Amino acid sequence: MNECVCSLLRFLMSIVPIVTFPACTHRLFCFPHVGGNVKSFDWAAAFQRLQLPSDDVSVELYSVNWIDPVSTRPSLLEVIEKLREVFLESGYVRQQGSNDQKVVFFGHSIGSIIAFELIRQFENEGIYDVIHLICSSAPSPKDFTLMNTNLDNPKRCTDTDHALYAHLHEVGDFVPEGFHTDFFKNSTNAIRSDYHLLEAYLFDPSKT
């Protein structure tokens, strides 16, 4: 991979601040779902005015863009390694010493698995900065593995455009009725890439 592409990936796989304070006690990093992006948590910016400087706890909020825009067959190991570099280079997680702020990860759907595996990677290196993981709409890693090894479960990453469109419309109106199909087709590669990551996940207890 040439230097230009590496720089592009580092920019796109990034940590984006949503709510910040001059001095905070906690930093909450949010990992979005399949098809999600850094805008998935923009709504939380409204929380900034709910926290007062005199509060004992003030929480900064960040969105983690883990999407690999150049791969339709991303490897979880590659995604975790790139995110590891981003967190270490930004100083949000430290290889030596400790942070003044407590670090919390939140993941939704596949974002939960990515956050979980990133924490495992840090802890395997002796880095214990992340004190909590909050998971939303995700089974346990072992249940994910059982789902992915069940040959009867459909693989969305290999769906036709029509089948993928129907599935996404069915689950929570991800694709609204009347959504422009040409626009949808331009997004299918990114969505399939996310599903490939989700459906290829196998929990490895030996790394615990």
PDB file of C-alpha atoms in Angstrom:
ATOM      1  CA  MET A   1       0.000   0.000   0.000  1.00  0.00           C
ATOM      2  CA  ASN A   2       1.588   3.319  -1.023  1.00  0.00           C
ATOM      3  CA  GLU A   3       2.151   6.271   1.315  1.00  0.00           C
ATOM      4  CA  CYS A   4      -0.706   8.322  -0.178  1.00  0.00           C
ATOM      5  CA  VAL A   5      -3.276   5.566   0.463  1.00  0.00           C
ATOM      6  CA  CYS A   6      -1.952   5.023   4.010  1.00  0.00           C
ATOM      7  CA  SER A   7      -2.397   8.739   4.732  1.00  0.00           C
ATOM      8  CA  LEU A   8      -5.941   8.635   3.335  1.00  0.00           C
ATOM      9  CA  LEU A   9      -6.826   5.637   5.509  1.00  0.00           C
ATOM     10  CA  ARG A  10      -5.416   7.297   8.604  1.00  0.00           C
ATOM     11  CA  PHE A  11      -7.549  10.382   7.901  1.00  0.00           C
ATOM     12  CA  LEU A  12     -10.727   8.417   7.260  1.00  0.00           C
ATOM     13  CA  MET A  13     -10.207   5.981  10.147  1.00  0.00           C
ATOM     14  CA  SER A  14     -10.274   8.749  12.700  1.00  0.00           C
ATOM     15  CA  ILE A  15     -11.555   9.975  16.046  1.00  0.00           C
ATOM     16  CA  VAL A  16     -13.874  12.954  15.718  1.00  0.00           C
ATOM     17  CA  PRO A  17     -14.738  15.153  18.748  1.00  0.00           C
ATOM     18  CA  ILE A  18     -18.456  15.881  19.254  1.00  0.00           C
ATOM     19  CA  VAL A  19     -18.598  17.298  22.802  1.00  0.00           C
ATOM     20  CA  THR A  20     -15.447  18.659  24.458  1.00  0.00           C
ATOM     21  CA  PHE A  21     -14.584  20.479  27.691  1.00  0.00           C
ATOM     22  CA  PRO A  22     -11.400  22.312  28.796  1.00  0.00           C
ATOM     23  CA  ALA A  23     -11.094  19.829  31.683  1.00  0.00           C
ATOM     24  CA  CYS A  24     -13.092  16.599  31.645  1.00  0.00           C
ATOM     25  CA  THR A  25     -13.206  13.578  33.927  1.00  0.00           C
ATOM     26  CA  HIS A  26     -14.287  11.007  31.300  1.00  0.00           C
ATOM     27  CA  ARG A  27     -13.917  10.464  27.559  1.00  0.00           C
ATOM     28  CA  LEU A  28     -16.565   8.385  25.816  1.00  0.00           C
ATOM     29  CA  PHE A  29     -15.622   6.934  22.399  1.00  0.00           C
ATOM     30  CA  CYS A  30     -18.546   5.717  20.260  1.00  0.00           C
ATOM     31  CA  PHE A  31     -18.163   3.013  17.582  1.00  0.00           C
ATOM     32  CA  PRO A  32     -21.060   3.040  15.054  1.00  0.00           C
ATOM     33  CA  HIS A  33     -23.080   0.235  13.491  1.00  0.00           C
ATOM     34  CA  VAL A  34     -23.042  -1.312  10.010  1.00  0.00           C
ATOM     35  CA  GLY A  35     -23.376   1.523   7.503  1.00  0.00           C
ATOM     36  CA  GLY A  36     -22.836   4.098  10.243  1.00  0.00           C
ATOM     37  CA  ASN A  37     -20.277   6.892  10.302  1.00  0.00           C
ATOM     38  CA  VAL A  38     -19.077   9.780  12.425  1.00  0.00           C
ATOM     39  CA  LYS A  39     -22.433  11.533  12.007  1.00  0.00           C
ATOM     40  CA  SER A  40     -24.223   8.677  13.788  1.00  0.00           C
ATOM     41  CA  PHE A  41     -23.637  10.400  17.140  1.00  0.00           C
ATOM     42  CA  ASP A  42     -23.949  14.079  16.156  1.00  0.00           C
ATOM     43  CA  TRP A  43     -27.273  14.238  18.007  1.00  0.00           C
ATOM     44  CA  ALA A  44     -25.380  13.882  21.282  1.00  0.00           C
ATOM     45  CA  ALA A  45     -23.891  17.369  20.863  1.00  0.00           C
ATOM     46  CA  ALA A  46     -27.060  18.620  22.575  1.00  0.00           C
ATOM     47  CA  PHE A  47     -25.778  17.069  25.821  1.00  0.00           C
ATOM     48  CA  GLN A  48     -23.063  19.707  26.066  1.00  0.00           C
ATOM     49  CA  ARG A  49     -25.451  22.286  27.501  1.00  0.00           C
ATOM     50  CA  LEU A  50     -26.731  19.735  30.059  1.00  0.00           C
ATOM     51  CA  GLN A  51     -23.356  19.543  31.812  1.00  0.00           C
ATOM     52  CA  LEU A  52     -22.186  22.362  34.073  1.00  0.00           C
ATOM     53  CA  PRO A  53     -18.524  23.203  34.700  1.00  0.00           C
ATOM     54  CA  SER A  54     -19.149  22.681  38.421  1.00  0.00           C
ATOM     55  CA  ASP A  55     -20.321  19.072  37.938  1.00  0.00           C
ATOM     56  CA  ASP A  56     -18.167  16.390  39.536  1.00  0.00           C
ATOM     57  CA  VAL A  57     -18.327  14.433  36.270  1.00  0.00           C
ATOM     58  CA  SER A  58     -17.932  15.961  32.815  1.00  0.00           C
ATOM     59  CA  VAL A  59     -17.892  13.652  29.795  1.00  0.00           C
ATOM     60  CA  GLU A  60     -16.288  14.378  26.455  1.00  0.00           C
ATOM     61  CA  LEU A  61     -17.830  12.537  23.519  1.00  0.00           C
ATOM     62  CA  TYR A  62     -16.000  11.280  20.432  1.00  0.00           C
ATOM     63  CA  SER A  63     -17.141   9.344  17.383  1.00  0.00           C
ATOM     64  CA  VAL A  64     -14.789   6.664  16.051  1.00  0.00           C
ATOM     65  CA  ASN A  65     -14.791   6.237  12.285  1.00  0.00           C
ATOM     66  CA  TRP A  66     -13.581   2.657  11.819  1.00  0.00           C
ATOM     67  CA  ILE A  67     -14.760   2.233   8.212  1.00  0.00           C
ATOM     68  CA  ASP A  68     -12.104   1.135   5.717  1.00  0.00           C
ATOM     69  CA  PRO A  69     -13.200   2.978   2.530  1.00  0.00           C
ATOM     70  CA  VAL A  70     -10.876   1.190   0.112  1.00  0.00           C
ATOM     71  CA  SER A  71     -11.653  -2.442   0.912  1.00  0.00           C
ATOM     72  CA  THR A  72     -14.733  -4.525   0.164  1.00  0.00           C
ATOM     73  CA  ARG A  73     -13.199  -7.425   2.129  1.00  0.00           C
ATOM     74  CA  PRO A  74     -11.774  -5.779   5.243  1.00  0.00           C
ATOM     75  CA  SER A  75      -9.887  -7.812   7.802  1.00  0.00           C
ATOM     76  CA  LEU A  76     -10.826  -7.285  11.438  1.00  0.00           C
ATOM     77  CA  LEU A  77      -7.154  -7.559  12.370  1.00  0.00           C
ATOM     78  CA  GLU A  78      -6.297  -4.737   9.956  1.00  0.00           C
ATOM     79  CA  VAL A  79      -9.123  -2.529  11.256  1.00  0.00           C
ATOM     80  CA  ILE A  80      -8.068  -3.121  14.882  1.00  0.00           C
ATOM     81  CA  GLU A  81      -4.405  -2.412  14.111  1.00  0.00           C
ATOM     82  CA  LYS A  82      -5.234   0.863  12.312  1.00  0.00           C
ATOM     83  CA  LEU A  83      -7.509   1.974  15.156  1.00  0.00           C
ATOM     84  CA  ARG A  84      -4.816   1.025  17.674  1.00  0.00           C
ATOM     85  CA  GLU A  85      -2.392   3.341  15.864  1.00  0.00           C
ATOM     86  CA  VAL A  86      -4.938   6.171  15.762  1.00  0.00           C
ATOM     87  CA  PHE A  87      -5.663   5.936  19.514  1.00  0.00           C
ATOM     88  CA  LEU A  88      -1.984   5.735  20.485  1.00  0.00           C
ATOM     89  CA  GLU A  89      -0.850   8.515  18.155  1.00  0.00           C
ATOM     90  CA  SER A  90      -3.646  10.804  19.358  1.00  0.00           C
ATOM     91  CA  GLY A  91      -2.691  10.199  23.000  1.00  0.00           C
ATOM     92  CA  TYR A  92      -6.192   9.127  24.027  1.00  0.00           C
ATOM     93  CA  VAL A  93      -4.668   5.800  25.062  1.00  0.00           C
ATOM     94  CA  ARG A  94      -1.103   5.622  26.352  1.00  0.00           C
ATOM     95  CA  GLN A  95       1.449   2.843  26.222  1.00  0.00           C
ATOM     96  CA  GLN A  96       3.163   4.234  29.303  1.00  0.00           C
ATOM     97  CA  GLY A  97       1.784   6.172  32.238  1.00  0.00           C
ATOM     98  CA  SER A  98      -1.918   6.845  32.712  1.00  0.00           C
ATOM     99  CA  ASN A  99      -4.508   9.291  31.450  1.00  0.00           C
ATOM    100  CA  ASP A 100      -5.984  12.008  33.630  1.00  0.00           C
ATOM    101  CA  GLN A 101      -9.365  11.148  32.090  1.00  0.00           C
ATOM    102  CA  LYS A 102     -11.173   7.843  32.450  1.00  0.00           C
ATOM    103  CA  VAL A 103     -11.757   6.207  29.053  1.00  0.00           C
ATOM    104  CA  VAL A 104     -15.034   4.461  28.163  1.00  0.00           C
ATOM    105  CA  PHE A 105     -15.936   2.714  24.887  1.00  0.00           C
ATOM    106  CA  PHE A 106     -19.477   2.455  23.528  1.00  0.00           C
ATOM    107  CA  GLY A 107     -20.297   0.238  20.555  1.00  0.00           C
ATOM    108  CA  HIS A 108     -23.501  -0.317  18.611  1.00  0.00           C
ATOM    109  CA  SER A 109     -23.933  -3.594  16.663  1.00  0.00           C
ATOM    110  CA  ILE A 110     -20.643  -4.440  14.911  1.00  0.00           C
ATOM    111  CA  GLY A 111     -19.188  -1.375  16.628  1.00  0.00           C
ATOM    112  CA  SER A 112     -19.461  -3.332  19.902  1.00  0.00           C
ATOM    113  CA  ILE A 113     -17.309  -6.155  18.522  1.00  0.00           C
ATOM    114  CA  ILE A 114     -14.714  -3.737  17.157  1.00  0.00           C
ATOM    115  CA  ALA A 115     -14.542  -1.873  20.475  1.00  0.00           C
ATOM    116  CA  PHE A 116     -14.314  -5.188  22.362  1.00  0.00           C
ATOM    117  CA  GLU A 117     -11.481  -6.521  20.202  1.00  0.00           C
ATOM    118  CA  LEU A 118      -9.620  -3.213  20.373  1.00  0.00           C
ATOM    119  CA  ILE A 119      -9.740  -3.338  24.180  1.00  0.00           C
ATOM    120  CA  ARG A 120      -8.442  -6.923  24.076  1.00  0.00           C
ATOM    121  CA  GLN A 121      -5.577  -5.779  21.846  1.00  0.00           C
ATOM    122  CA  PHE A 122      -4.678  -3.003  24.285  1.00  0.00           C
ATOM    123  CA  GLU A 123      -4.857  -5.315  27.309  1.00  0.00           C
ATOM    124  CA  ASN A 124      -2.694  -7.933  25.583  1.00  0.00           C
ATOM    125  CA  GLU A 125      -0.073  -5.161  25.393  1.00  0.00           C
ATOM    126  CA  GLY A 126      -0.520  -4.297  29.062  1.00  0.00           C
ATOM    127  CA  ILE A 127      -2.589  -1.159  28.385  1.00  0.00           C
ATOM    128  CA  TYR A 128      -5.609  -0.894  30.682  1.00  0.00           C
ATOM    129  CA  ASP A 129      -6.776   2.675  30.006  1.00  0.00           C
ATOM    130  CA  VAL A 130     -10.301   1.646  28.940  1.00  0.00           C
ATOM    131  CA  ILE A 131     -12.281   1.116  32.157  1.00  0.00           C
ATOM    132  CA  HIS A 132     -15.712   0.239  30.710  1.00  0.00           C
ATOM    133  CA  LEU A 133     -17.267  -1.134  27.522  1.00  0.00           C
ATOM    134  CA  ILE A 134     -20.947  -0.390  26.851  1.00  0.00           C
ATOM    135  CA  CYS A 135     -22.570  -2.581  24.175  1.00  0.00           C
ATOM    136  CA  SER A 136     -25.826  -1.937  22.318  1.00  0.00           C
ATOM    137  CA  SER A 137     -27.773  -4.294  20.007  1.00  0.00           C
ATOM    138  CA  ALA A 138     -25.058  -6.929  19.897  1.00  0.00           C
ATOM    139  CA  PRO A 139     -24.934 -10.551  21.067  1.00  0.00           C
ATOM    140  CA  SER A 140     -21.910 -11.794  22.981  1.00  0.00           C
ATOM    141  CA  PRO A 141     -18.749 -12.558  20.967  1.00  0.00           C
ATOM    142  CA  LYS A 142     -19.397 -16.290  21.443  1.00  0.00           C
ATOM    143  CA  ASP A 143     -22.982 -15.947  20.161  1.00  0.00           C
ATOM    144  CA  PHE A 144     -21.721 -13.916  17.197  1.00  0.00           C
ATOM    145  CA  THR A 145     -19.360 -16.788  16.408  1.00  0.00           C
ATOM    146  CA  LEU A 146     -22.189 -19.347  16.591  1.00  0.00           C
ATOM    147  CA  MET A 147     -24.279 -17.224  14.222  1.00  0.00           C
ATOM    148  CA  ASN A 148     -21.428 -16.854  11.750  1.00  0.00           C
ATOM    149  CA  THR A 149     -20.584 -20.572  11.723  1.00  0.00           C
ATOM    150  CA  ASN A 150     -24.222 -21.539  11.140  1.00  0.00           C
ATOM    151  CA  LEU A 151     -24.440 -22.316   7.417  1.00  0.00           C
ATOM    152  CA  ASP A 152     -28.204 -21.704   7.467  1.00  0.00           C
ATOM    153  CA  ASN A 153     -27.796 -18.025   8.329  1.00  0.00           C
ATOM    154  CA  PRO A 154     -27.906 -15.760   5.244  1.00  0.00           C
ATOM    155  CA  LYS A 155     -24.749 -13.832   4.405  1.00  0.00           C
ATOM    156  CA  ARG A 156     -25.736 -10.244   3.684  1.00  0.00           C
ATOM    157  CA  CYS A 157     -22.332  -9.407   2.231  1.00  0.00           C
ATOM    158  CA  THR A 158     -23.178 -11.652  -0.753  1.00  0.00           C
ATOM    159  CA  ASP A 159     -26.779 -10.444  -1.196  1.00  0.00           C
ATOM    160  CA  THR A 160     -27.960  -8.994  -4.462  1.00  0.00           C
ATOM    161  CA  ASP A 161     -28.714  -5.271  -4.413  1.00  0.00           C
ATOM    162  CA  HIS A 162     -32.442  -6.045  -4.332  1.00  0.00           C
ATOM    163  CA  ALA A 163     -32.125  -8.485  -1.399  1.00  0.00           C
ATOM    164  CA  LEU A 164     -29.830  -6.141   0.547  1.00  0.00           C
ATOM    165  CA  TYR A 165     -32.193  -3.220  -0.055  1.00  0.00           C
ATOM    166  CA  ALA A 166     -35.148  -5.276   1.204  1.00  0.00           C
ATOM    167  CA  HIS A 167     -33.241  -6.472   4.275  1.00  0.00           C
ATOM    168  CA  LEU A 168     -32.102  -2.989   5.297  1.00  0.00           C
ATOM    169  CA  HIS A 169     -35.609  -1.619   4.845  1.00  0.00           C
ATOM    170  CA  GLU A 170     -36.939  -4.431   7.041  1.00  0.00           C
ATOM    171  CA  VAL A 171     -34.569  -3.819   9.952  1.00  0.00           C
ATOM    172  CA  GLY A 172     -35.521  -0.512  11.504  1.00  0.00           C
ATOM    173  CA  ASP A 173     -36.262   1.405   8.297  1.00  0.00           C
ATOM    174  CA  PHE A 174     -32.544   1.748   7.637  1.00  0.00           C
ATOM    175  CA  VAL A 175     -33.553   2.325   4.021  1.00  0.00           C
ATOM    176  CA  PRO A 176     -36.769   4.371   3.911  1.00  0.00           C
ATOM    177  CA  GLU A 177     -39.571   3.584   1.508  1.00  0.00           C
ATOM    178  CA  GLY A 178     -38.970   5.356  -1.787  1.00  0.00           C
ATOM    179  CA  PHE A 179     -35.235   5.728  -1.166  1.00  0.00           C
ATOM    180  CA  HIS A 180     -33.561   6.516  -4.479  1.00  0.00           C
ATOM    181  CA  THR A 181     -32.221   3.185  -5.738  1.00  0.00           C
ATOM    182  CA  ASP A 182     -29.354   4.729  -7.740  1.00  0.00           C
ATOM    183  CA  PHE A 183     -28.069   6.422  -4.600  1.00  0.00           C
ATOM    184  CA  PHE A 184     -28.449   3.140  -2.726  1.00  0.00           C
ATOM    185  CA  LYS A 185     -26.377   1.288  -5.343  1.00  0.00           C
ATOM    186  CA  ASN A 186     -23.529   3.746  -4.790  1.00  0.00           C
ATOM    187  CA  SER A 187     -23.552   2.812  -1.101  1.00  0.00           C
ATOM    188  CA  THR A 188     -23.785  -0.974  -1.415  1.00  0.00           C
ATOM    189  CA  ASN A 189     -20.036  -1.612  -1.545  1.00  0.00           C
ATOM    190  CA  ALA A 190     -19.513   0.169   1.768  1.00  0.00           C
ATOM    191  CA  ILE A 191     -22.471  -1.611   3.363  1.00  0.00           C
ATOM    192  CA  ARG A 192     -21.326  -5.027   2.085  1.00  0.00           C
ATOM    193  CA  SER A 193     -17.837  -4.269   3.401  1.00  0.00           C
ATOM    194  CA  ASP A 194     -19.292  -3.692   6.874  1.00  0.00           C
ATOM    195  CA  TYR A 195     -21.371  -6.868   6.698  1.00  0.00           C
ATOM    196  CA  HIS A 196     -18.338  -8.872   5.578  1.00  0.00           C
ATOM    197  CA  LEU A 197     -16.550  -7.733   8.726  1.00  0.00           C
ATOM    198  CA  LEU A 198     -19.585  -8.603  10.845  1.00  0.00           C
ATOM    199  CA  GLU A 199     -20.204 -12.011   9.284  1.00  0.00           C
ATOM    200  CA  ALA A 200     -16.560 -13.082   9.241  1.00  0.00           C
ATOM    201  CA  TYR A 201     -16.050 -12.473  12.958  1.00  0.00           C
ATOM    202  CA  LEU A 202     -14.936 -15.493  15.018  1.00  0.00           C
ATOM    203  CA  PHE A 203     -14.148 -15.086  18.710  1.00  0.00           C
ATOM    204  CA  ASP A 204     -10.671 -16.334  19.635  1.00  0.00           C
ATOM    205  CA  PRO A 205     -10.562 -17.075  23.393  1.00  0.00           C
ATOM    206  CA  SER A 206      -6.803 -17.721  23.271  1.00  0.00           C
ATOM    207  CA  LYS A 207      -6.216 -13.953  23.061  1.00  0.00           C
ATOM    208  CA  THR A 208      -8.055 -13.244  26.307  1.00  0.00           C
TER     209      THR A 208
END
